PDB file of C-alpha atoms and ligand atoms in Angstrom:
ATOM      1  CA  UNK A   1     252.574  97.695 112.908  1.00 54.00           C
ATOM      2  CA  UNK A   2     250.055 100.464 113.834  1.00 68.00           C
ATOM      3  CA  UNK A   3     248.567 100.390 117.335  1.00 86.00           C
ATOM      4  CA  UNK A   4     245.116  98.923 117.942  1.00 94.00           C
ATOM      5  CA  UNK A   5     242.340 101.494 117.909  1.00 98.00           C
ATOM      6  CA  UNK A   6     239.549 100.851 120.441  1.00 98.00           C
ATOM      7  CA  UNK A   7     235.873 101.447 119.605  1.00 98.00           C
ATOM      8  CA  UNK A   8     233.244 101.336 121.358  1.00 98.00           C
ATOM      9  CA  UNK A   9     229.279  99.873 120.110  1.00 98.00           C
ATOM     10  CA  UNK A  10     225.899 100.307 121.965  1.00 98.00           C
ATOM     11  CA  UNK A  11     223.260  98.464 121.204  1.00 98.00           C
ATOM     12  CA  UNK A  12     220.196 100.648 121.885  1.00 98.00           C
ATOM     13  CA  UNK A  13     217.493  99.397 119.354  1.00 97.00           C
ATOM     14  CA  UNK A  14     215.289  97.221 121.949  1.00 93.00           C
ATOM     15  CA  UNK A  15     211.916  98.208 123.252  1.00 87.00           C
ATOM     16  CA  UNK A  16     212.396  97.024 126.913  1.00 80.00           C
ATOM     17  CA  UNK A  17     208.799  95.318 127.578  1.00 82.00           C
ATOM     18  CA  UNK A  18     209.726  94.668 130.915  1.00 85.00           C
ATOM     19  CA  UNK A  19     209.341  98.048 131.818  1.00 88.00           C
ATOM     20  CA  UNK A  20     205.938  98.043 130.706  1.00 85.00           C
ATOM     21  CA  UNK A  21     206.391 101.575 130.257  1.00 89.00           C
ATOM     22  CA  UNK A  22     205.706 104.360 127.556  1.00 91.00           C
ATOM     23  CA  UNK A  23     209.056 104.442 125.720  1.00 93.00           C
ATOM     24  CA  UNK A  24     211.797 101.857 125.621  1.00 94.00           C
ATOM     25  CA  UNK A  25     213.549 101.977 128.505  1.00 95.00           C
ATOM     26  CA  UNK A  26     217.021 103.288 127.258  1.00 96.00           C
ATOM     27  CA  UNK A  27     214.652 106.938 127.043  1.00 97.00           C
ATOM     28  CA  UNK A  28     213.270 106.555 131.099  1.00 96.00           C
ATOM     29  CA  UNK A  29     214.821 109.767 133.017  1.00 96.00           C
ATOM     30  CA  UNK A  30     217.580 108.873 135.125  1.00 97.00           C
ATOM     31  CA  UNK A  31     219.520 111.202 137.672  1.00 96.00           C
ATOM     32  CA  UNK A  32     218.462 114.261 135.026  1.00 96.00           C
ATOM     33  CA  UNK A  33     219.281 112.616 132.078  1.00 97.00           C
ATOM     34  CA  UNK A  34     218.105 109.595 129.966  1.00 98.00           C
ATOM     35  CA  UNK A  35     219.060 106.159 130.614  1.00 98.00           C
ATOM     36  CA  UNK A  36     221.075 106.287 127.196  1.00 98.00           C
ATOM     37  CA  UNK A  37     222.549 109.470 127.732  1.00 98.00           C
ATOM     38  CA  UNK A  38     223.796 108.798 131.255  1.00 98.00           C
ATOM     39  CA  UNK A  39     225.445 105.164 129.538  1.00 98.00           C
ATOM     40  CA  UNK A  40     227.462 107.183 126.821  1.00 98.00           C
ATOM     41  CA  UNK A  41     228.206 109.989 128.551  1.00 98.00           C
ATOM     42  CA  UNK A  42     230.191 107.233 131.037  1.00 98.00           C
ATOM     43  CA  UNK A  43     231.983 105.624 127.561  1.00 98.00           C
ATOM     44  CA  UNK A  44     232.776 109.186 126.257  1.00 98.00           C
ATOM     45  CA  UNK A  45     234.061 110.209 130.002  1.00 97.00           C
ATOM     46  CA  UNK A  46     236.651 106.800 129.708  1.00 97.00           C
ATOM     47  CA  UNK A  47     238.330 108.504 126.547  1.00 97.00           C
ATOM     48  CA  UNK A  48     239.669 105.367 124.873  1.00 98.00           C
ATOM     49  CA  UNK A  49     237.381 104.955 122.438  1.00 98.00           C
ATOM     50  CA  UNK A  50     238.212 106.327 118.740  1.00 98.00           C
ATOM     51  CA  UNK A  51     234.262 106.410 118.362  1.00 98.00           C
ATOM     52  CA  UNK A  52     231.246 104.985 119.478  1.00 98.00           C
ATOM     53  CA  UNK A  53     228.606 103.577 117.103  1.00 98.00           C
ATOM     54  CA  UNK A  54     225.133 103.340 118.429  1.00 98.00           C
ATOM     55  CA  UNK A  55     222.214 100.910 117.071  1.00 98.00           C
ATOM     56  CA  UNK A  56     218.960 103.006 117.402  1.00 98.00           C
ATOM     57  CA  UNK A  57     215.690 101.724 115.921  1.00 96.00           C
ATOM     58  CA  UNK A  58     214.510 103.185 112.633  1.00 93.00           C
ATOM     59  CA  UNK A  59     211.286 104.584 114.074  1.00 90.00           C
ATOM     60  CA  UNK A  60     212.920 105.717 116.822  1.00 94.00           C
ATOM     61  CA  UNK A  61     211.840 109.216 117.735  1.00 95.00           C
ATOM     62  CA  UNK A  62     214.029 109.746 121.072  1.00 97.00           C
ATOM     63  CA  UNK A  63     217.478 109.766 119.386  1.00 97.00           C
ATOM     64  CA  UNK A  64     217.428 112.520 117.062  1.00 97.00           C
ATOM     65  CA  UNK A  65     216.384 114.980 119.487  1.00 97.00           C
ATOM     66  CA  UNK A  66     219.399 113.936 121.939  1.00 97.00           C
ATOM     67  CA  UNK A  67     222.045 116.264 122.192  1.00 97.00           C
ATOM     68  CA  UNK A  68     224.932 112.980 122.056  1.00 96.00           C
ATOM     69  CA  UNK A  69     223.375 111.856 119.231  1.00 97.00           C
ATOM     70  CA  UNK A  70     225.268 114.537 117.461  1.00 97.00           C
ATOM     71  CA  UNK A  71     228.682 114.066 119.362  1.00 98.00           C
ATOM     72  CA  UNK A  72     231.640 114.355 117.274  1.00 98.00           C
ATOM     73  CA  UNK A  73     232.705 110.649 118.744  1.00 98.00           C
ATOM     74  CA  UNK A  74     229.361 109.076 118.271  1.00 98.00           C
ATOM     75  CA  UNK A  75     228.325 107.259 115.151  1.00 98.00           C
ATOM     76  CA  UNK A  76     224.336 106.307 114.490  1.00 98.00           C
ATOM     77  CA  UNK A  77     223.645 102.777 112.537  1.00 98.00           C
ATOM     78  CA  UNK A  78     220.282 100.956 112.295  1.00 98.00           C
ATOM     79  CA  UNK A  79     218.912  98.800 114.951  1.00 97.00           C
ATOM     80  CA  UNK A  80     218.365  94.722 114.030  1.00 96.00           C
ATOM     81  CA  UNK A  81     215.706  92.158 114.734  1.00 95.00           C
ATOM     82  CA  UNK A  82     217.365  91.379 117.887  1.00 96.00           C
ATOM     83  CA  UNK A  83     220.620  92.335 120.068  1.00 97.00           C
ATOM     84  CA  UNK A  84     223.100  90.227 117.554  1.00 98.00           C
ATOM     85  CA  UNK A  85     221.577  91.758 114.762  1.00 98.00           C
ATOM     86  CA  UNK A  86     221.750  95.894 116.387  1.00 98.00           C
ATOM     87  CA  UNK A  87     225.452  95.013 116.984  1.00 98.00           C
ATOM     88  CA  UNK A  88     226.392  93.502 114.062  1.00 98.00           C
ATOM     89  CA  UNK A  89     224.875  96.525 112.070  1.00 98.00           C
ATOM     90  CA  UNK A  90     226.669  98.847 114.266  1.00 98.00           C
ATOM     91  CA  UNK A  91     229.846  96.911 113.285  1.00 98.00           C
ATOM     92  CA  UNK A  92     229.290  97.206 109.640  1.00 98.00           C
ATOM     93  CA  UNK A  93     229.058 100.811 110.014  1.00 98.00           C
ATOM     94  CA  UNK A  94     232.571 101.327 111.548  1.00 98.00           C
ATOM     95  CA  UNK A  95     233.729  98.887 108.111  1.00 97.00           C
ATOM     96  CA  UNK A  96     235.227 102.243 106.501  1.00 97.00           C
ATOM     97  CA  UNK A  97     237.212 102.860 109.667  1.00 97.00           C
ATOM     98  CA  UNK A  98     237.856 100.207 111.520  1.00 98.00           C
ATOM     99  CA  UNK A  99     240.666  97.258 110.972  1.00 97.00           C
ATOM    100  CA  UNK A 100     240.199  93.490 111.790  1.00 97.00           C
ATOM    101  CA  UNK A 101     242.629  93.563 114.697  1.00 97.00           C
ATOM    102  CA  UNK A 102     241.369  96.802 116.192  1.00 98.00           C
ATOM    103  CA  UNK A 103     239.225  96.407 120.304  1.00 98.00           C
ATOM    104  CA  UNK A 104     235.474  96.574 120.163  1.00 98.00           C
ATOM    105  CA  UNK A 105     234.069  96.602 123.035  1.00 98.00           C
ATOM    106  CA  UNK A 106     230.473  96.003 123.165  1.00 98.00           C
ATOM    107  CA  UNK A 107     228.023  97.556 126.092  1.00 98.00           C
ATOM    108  CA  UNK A 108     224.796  98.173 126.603  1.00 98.00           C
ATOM    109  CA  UNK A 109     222.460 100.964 126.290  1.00 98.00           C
ATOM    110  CA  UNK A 110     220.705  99.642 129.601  1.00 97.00           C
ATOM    111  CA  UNK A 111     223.697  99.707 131.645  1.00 98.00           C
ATOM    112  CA  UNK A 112     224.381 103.453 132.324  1.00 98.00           C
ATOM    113  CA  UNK A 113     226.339 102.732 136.282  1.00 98.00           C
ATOM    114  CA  UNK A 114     229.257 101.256 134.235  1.00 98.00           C
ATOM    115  CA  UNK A 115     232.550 102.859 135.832  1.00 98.00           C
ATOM    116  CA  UNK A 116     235.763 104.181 133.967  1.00 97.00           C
ATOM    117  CA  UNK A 117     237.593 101.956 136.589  1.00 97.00           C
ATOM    118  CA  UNK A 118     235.915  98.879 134.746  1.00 98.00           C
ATOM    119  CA  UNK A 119     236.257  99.817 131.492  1.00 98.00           C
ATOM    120  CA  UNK A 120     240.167 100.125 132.002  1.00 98.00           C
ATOM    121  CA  UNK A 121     240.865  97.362 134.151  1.00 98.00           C
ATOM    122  CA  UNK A 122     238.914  95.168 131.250  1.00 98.00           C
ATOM    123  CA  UNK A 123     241.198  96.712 127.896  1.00 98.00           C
ATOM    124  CA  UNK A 124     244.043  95.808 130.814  1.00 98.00           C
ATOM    125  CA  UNK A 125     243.479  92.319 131.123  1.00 98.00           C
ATOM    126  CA  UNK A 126     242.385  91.807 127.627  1.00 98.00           C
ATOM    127  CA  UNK A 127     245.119  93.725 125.524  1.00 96.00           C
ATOM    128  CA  UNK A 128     247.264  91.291 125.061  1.00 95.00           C
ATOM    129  CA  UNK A 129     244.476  88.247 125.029  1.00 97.00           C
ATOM    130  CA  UNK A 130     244.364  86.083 121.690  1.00 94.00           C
ATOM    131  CA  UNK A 131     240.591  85.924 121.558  1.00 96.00           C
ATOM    132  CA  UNK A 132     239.316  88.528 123.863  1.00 98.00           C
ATOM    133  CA  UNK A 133     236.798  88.612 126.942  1.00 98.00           C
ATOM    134  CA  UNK A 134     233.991  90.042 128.769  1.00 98.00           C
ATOM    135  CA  UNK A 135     233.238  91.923 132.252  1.00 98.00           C
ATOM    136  CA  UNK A 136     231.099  89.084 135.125  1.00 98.00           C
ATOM    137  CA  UNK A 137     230.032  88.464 138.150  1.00 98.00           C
ATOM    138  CA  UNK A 138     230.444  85.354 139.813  1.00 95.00           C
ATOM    139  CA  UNK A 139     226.976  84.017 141.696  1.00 91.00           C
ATOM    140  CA  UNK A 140     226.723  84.291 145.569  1.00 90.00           C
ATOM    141  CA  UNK A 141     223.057  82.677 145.452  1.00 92.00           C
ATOM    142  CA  UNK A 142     222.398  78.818 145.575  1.00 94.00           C
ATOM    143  CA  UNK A 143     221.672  77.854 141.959  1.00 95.00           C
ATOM    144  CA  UNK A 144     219.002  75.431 140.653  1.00 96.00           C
ATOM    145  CA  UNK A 145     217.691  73.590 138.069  1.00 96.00           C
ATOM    146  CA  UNK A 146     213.717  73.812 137.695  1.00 97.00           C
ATOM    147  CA  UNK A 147     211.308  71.923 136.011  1.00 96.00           C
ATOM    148  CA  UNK A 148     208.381  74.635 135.812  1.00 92.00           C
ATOM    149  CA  UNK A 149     207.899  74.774 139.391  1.00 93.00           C
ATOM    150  CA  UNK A 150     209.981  71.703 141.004  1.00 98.00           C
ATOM    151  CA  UNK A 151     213.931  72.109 141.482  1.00 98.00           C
ATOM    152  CA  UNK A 152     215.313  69.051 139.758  1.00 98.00           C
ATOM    153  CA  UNK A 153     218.858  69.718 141.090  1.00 96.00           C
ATOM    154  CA  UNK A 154     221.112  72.470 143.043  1.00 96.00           C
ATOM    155  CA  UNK A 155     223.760  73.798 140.484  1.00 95.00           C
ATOM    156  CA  UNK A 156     227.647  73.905 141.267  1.00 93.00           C
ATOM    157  CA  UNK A 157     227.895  77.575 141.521  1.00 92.00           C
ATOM    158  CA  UNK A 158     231.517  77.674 141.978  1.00 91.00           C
ATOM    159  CA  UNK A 159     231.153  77.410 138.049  1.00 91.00           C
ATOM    160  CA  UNK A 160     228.726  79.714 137.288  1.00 95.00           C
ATOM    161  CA  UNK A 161     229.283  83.481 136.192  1.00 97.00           C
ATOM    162  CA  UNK A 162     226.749  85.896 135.026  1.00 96.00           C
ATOM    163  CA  UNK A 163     227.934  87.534 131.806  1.00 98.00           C
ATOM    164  CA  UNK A 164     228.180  91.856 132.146  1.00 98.00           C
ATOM    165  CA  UNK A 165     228.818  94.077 129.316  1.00 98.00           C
ATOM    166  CA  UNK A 166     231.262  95.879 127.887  1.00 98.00           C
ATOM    167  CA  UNK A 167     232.346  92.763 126.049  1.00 98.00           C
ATOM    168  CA  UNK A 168     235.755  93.142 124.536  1.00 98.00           C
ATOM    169  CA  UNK A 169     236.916  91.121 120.802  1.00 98.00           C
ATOM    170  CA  UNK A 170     238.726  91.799 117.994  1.00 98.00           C
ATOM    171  CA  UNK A 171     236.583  93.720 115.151  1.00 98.00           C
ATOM    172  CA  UNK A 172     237.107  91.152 112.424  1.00 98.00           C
ATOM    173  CA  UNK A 173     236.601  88.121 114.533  1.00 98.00           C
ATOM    174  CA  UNK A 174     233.475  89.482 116.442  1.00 98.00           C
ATOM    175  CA  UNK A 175     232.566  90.627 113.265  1.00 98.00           C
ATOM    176  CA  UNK A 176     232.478  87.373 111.149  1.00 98.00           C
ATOM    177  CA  UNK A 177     231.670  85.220 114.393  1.00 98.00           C
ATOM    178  CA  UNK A 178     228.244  87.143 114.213  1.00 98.00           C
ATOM    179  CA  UNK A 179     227.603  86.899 110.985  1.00 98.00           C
ATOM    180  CA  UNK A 180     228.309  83.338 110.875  1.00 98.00           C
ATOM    181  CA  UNK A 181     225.353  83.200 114.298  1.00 97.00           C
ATOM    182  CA  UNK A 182     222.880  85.187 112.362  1.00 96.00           C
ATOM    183  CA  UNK A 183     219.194  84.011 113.010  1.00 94.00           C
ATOM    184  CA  UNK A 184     220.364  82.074 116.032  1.00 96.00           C
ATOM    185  CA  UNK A 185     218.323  82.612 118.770  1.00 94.00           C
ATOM    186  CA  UNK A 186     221.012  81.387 121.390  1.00 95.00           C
ATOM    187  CA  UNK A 187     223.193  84.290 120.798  1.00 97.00           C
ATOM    188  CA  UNK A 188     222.177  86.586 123.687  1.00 96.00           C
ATOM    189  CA  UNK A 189     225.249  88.017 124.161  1.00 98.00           C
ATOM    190  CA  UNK A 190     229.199  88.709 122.277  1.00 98.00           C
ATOM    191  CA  UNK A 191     231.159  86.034 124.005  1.00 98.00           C
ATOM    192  CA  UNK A 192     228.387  82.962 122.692  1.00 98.00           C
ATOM    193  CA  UNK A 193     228.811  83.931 119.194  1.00 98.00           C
ATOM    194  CA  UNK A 194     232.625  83.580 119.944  1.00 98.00           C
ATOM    195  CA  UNK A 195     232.005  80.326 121.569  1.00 98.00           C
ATOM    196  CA  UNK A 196     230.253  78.825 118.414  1.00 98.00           C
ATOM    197  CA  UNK A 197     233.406  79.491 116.895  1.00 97.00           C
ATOM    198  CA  UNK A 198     235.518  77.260 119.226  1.00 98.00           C
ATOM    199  CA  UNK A 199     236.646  80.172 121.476  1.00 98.00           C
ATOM    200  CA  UNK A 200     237.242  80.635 125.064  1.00 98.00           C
ATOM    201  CA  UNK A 201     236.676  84.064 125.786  1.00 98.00           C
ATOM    202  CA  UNK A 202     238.508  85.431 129.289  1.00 98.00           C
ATOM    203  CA  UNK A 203     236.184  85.891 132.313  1.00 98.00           C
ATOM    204  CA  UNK A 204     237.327  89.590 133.855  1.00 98.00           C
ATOM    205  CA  UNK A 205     235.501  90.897 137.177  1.00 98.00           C
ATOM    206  CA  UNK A 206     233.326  93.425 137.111  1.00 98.00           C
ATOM    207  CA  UNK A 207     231.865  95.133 139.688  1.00 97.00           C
ATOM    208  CA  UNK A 208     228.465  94.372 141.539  1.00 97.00           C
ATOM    209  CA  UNK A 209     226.554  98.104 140.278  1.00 97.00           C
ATOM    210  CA  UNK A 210     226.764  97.854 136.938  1.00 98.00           C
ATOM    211  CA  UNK A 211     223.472  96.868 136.854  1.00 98.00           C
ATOM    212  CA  UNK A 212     221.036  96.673 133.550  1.00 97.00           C
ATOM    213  CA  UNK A 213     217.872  98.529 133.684  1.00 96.00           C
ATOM    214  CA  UNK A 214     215.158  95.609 133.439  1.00 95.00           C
ATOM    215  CA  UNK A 215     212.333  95.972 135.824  1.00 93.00           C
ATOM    216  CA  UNK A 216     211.057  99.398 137.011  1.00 91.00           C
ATOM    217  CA  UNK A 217     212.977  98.971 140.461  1.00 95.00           C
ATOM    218  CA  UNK A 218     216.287  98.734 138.413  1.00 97.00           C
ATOM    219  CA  UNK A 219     215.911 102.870 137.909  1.00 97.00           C
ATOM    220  CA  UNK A 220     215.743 103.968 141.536  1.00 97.00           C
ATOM    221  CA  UNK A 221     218.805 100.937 142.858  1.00 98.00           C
ATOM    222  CA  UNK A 222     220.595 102.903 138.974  1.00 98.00           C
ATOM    223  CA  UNK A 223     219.884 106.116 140.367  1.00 98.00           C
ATOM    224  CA  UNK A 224     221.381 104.969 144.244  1.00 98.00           C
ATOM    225  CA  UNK A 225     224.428 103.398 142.473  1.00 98.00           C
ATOM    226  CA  UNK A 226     225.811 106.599 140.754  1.00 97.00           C
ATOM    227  CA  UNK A 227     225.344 108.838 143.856  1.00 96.00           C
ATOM    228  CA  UNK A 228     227.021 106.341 145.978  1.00 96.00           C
ATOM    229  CA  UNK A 229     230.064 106.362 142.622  1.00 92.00           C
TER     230      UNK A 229
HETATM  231  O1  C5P B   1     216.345  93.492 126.295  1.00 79.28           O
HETATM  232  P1  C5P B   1     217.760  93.452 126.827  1.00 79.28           P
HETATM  233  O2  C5P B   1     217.889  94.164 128.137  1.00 79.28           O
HETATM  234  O3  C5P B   1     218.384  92.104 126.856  1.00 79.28           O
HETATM  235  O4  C5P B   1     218.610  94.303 125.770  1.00 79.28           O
HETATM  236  C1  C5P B   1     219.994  94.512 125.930  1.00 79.28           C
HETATM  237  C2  C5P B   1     220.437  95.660 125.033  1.00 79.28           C
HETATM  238  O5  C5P B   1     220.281  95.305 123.665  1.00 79.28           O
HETATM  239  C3  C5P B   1     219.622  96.936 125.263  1.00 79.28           C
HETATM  240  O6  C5P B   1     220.536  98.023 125.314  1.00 79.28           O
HETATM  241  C4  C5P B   1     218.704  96.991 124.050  1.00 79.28           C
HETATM  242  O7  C5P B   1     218.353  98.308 123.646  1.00 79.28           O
HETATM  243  C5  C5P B   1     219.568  96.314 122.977  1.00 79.28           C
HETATM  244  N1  C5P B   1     218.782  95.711 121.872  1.00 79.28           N
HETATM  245  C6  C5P B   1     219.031  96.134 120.558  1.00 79.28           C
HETATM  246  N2  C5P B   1     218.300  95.601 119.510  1.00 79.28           N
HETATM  247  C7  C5P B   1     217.343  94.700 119.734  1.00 79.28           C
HETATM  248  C8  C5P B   1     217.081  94.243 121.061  1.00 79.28           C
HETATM  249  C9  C5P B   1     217.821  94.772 122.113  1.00 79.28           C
HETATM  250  O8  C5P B   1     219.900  96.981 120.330  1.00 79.28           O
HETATM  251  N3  C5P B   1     216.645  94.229 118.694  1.00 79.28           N
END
C-alpha cells in the first residue's frame, strides 16, 4: 500500500463582517503581510503538505495579485455559500490528485498564529486514528446557559471544548460526510459534518494563540502572538 499523502485546504472565501472593515478580513495587514499570507506561509513553512488548495471568492480581487497565490504548492478553487460549501469545493478540486484514504487537514484563512509545533503534534496523534480529529481548547471560564439576557443554568465545563482548526479526516470520508451536510446550517465546522455521520472525531490540544481574526482587537493580540513565537 502507498503511504498517505497529506493536503492541506483553506477556506478563505468569507467576507468577515465583524471587522466592519474595507476588505474581508483574511486581506487586513498583519506583521507586513496579509492575514492570508501570514496563515499559508505558516502551512507551507510545516512542509507536510503535498499541496494546499485555497477557496477564494469569485469576485475576489485580493488573491490574484498575491504573490502565494501562484506558489508551486498552492492550488486556487471557488469559494461556496458558506464555510462547508468553500471547503467542500476546495476538496473537489484536489479529486484528480487526491485518494480517499489520503490526510486533509482543514484550517482557516483567519488563523495565521498557527505553529508548526501544532500542526505536527496533530498528524501525530491522528495518523493512526480510524476517523480522524481536530486541534481545541478546553474552557477555563464558567459556562452558562442564557435566555436573552437571564442565565438559565451554569454549564459543566469540565465537558466543554472549543473546536480550533486545522481539522484533520480522511479525504473520502470528509469528502462525502460534507456532501451528505450540504445546505445544513449546523455545520460550522469539519468535525460536525463527521458527527452527522455517527463519528467521534479525537479531541487533540492545541495551543492558547492560535487565535482567529474576528473583531478588530484580534489583529494587534495576532500581531503580539507571533513576536512572542
Ligand atoms: O466567518 P468565520 O470566521 O467563521 O470564517 C471562518 C473561515 O471560513 C474564514 O477563513 C473564512 O474566510 C472562511 N469562509 C469561506 N467561505 C464562506 C464563509 C467563510 O471560505 N462562505
Amino acid at each position: 500500500m502507498t503511504q498517505a499523502k497529506i493536503w492541506a485546504v483553506v477556506p478563505a472565501a468569507g467576507v468577515g463582517k465583524r471587522m466592519q472593515a474595507d476588505r474581508p478580513k483574511q486581506y487586513l495587514p498583519l506583521a507586513g503581510k496579509t492575514v492570508l499570507e501570514q496563515t499559508l506561509n505558516r502551512l507551507l513553512q510545516a512542509e507536510v503538505f503535498s499541496a494546499i488548495a485555497v477557496a477564494v471568492s469569485k469576485e475576489d480581487p485580493y488573491w490574484p495579485k498575491l504573490e502565494c497565490s501562484k506558489h508551486e504548492k498552492v492550488i486556487t478553487a471557488a469559494g461556496g455559500k458558506e464555510r462547508a460549501d468553500s471547503v467542500l469545493l476546495a476538496l473537489k478540486s484536489l479529486r484528480d490528485q487526491a485518494s480517499d484514504e489520503d490526510w486533509v487537514l482543514v484550517h482557516d484563512a483567519a488563523r495565521p498564529c498557527l505553529t508548526s509545533t501544532d500542526i505536527h503534534f496533530l498528524i501525530e496523534s491522528l495518523k493512526d486514528d480510524e476517523v480522524g480529529g481536530i486541534l481545541a481548547l478546553s474552557s477555563h471560564d464558567t459556562l452558562k446557559n442564557v435566555d436573552s439576557i437571564r442565565i438559565t443554568e451554569t454549564i459543566d465545563r469540565s465537558k466543554i471544548w472549543r473546536a480550533l482548526t486545522p481539522q484533520m479526516f480522511r479525504y473520502g470520508m470528509l469528502k462525502s460526510a460534507l456532501e451528505a451536510a450540504e445546505g445544513n446550517p449546523a455545520v460550522t465546522d469539519e468535525a460536525s459534518a463527521l458527527e452527522m455521520q455517527g463519528f467521534q472525531p479525537k479531541i487533540v490540544e492545541g495551543r492558547p494563540d492560535n487565535i482567529k481574526i474576528t473583531r478588530p482587537e484580534d489583529l494587534a493580540l495576532a500581531q503580539f502572538y507571533m513576536e512572542q513565537q
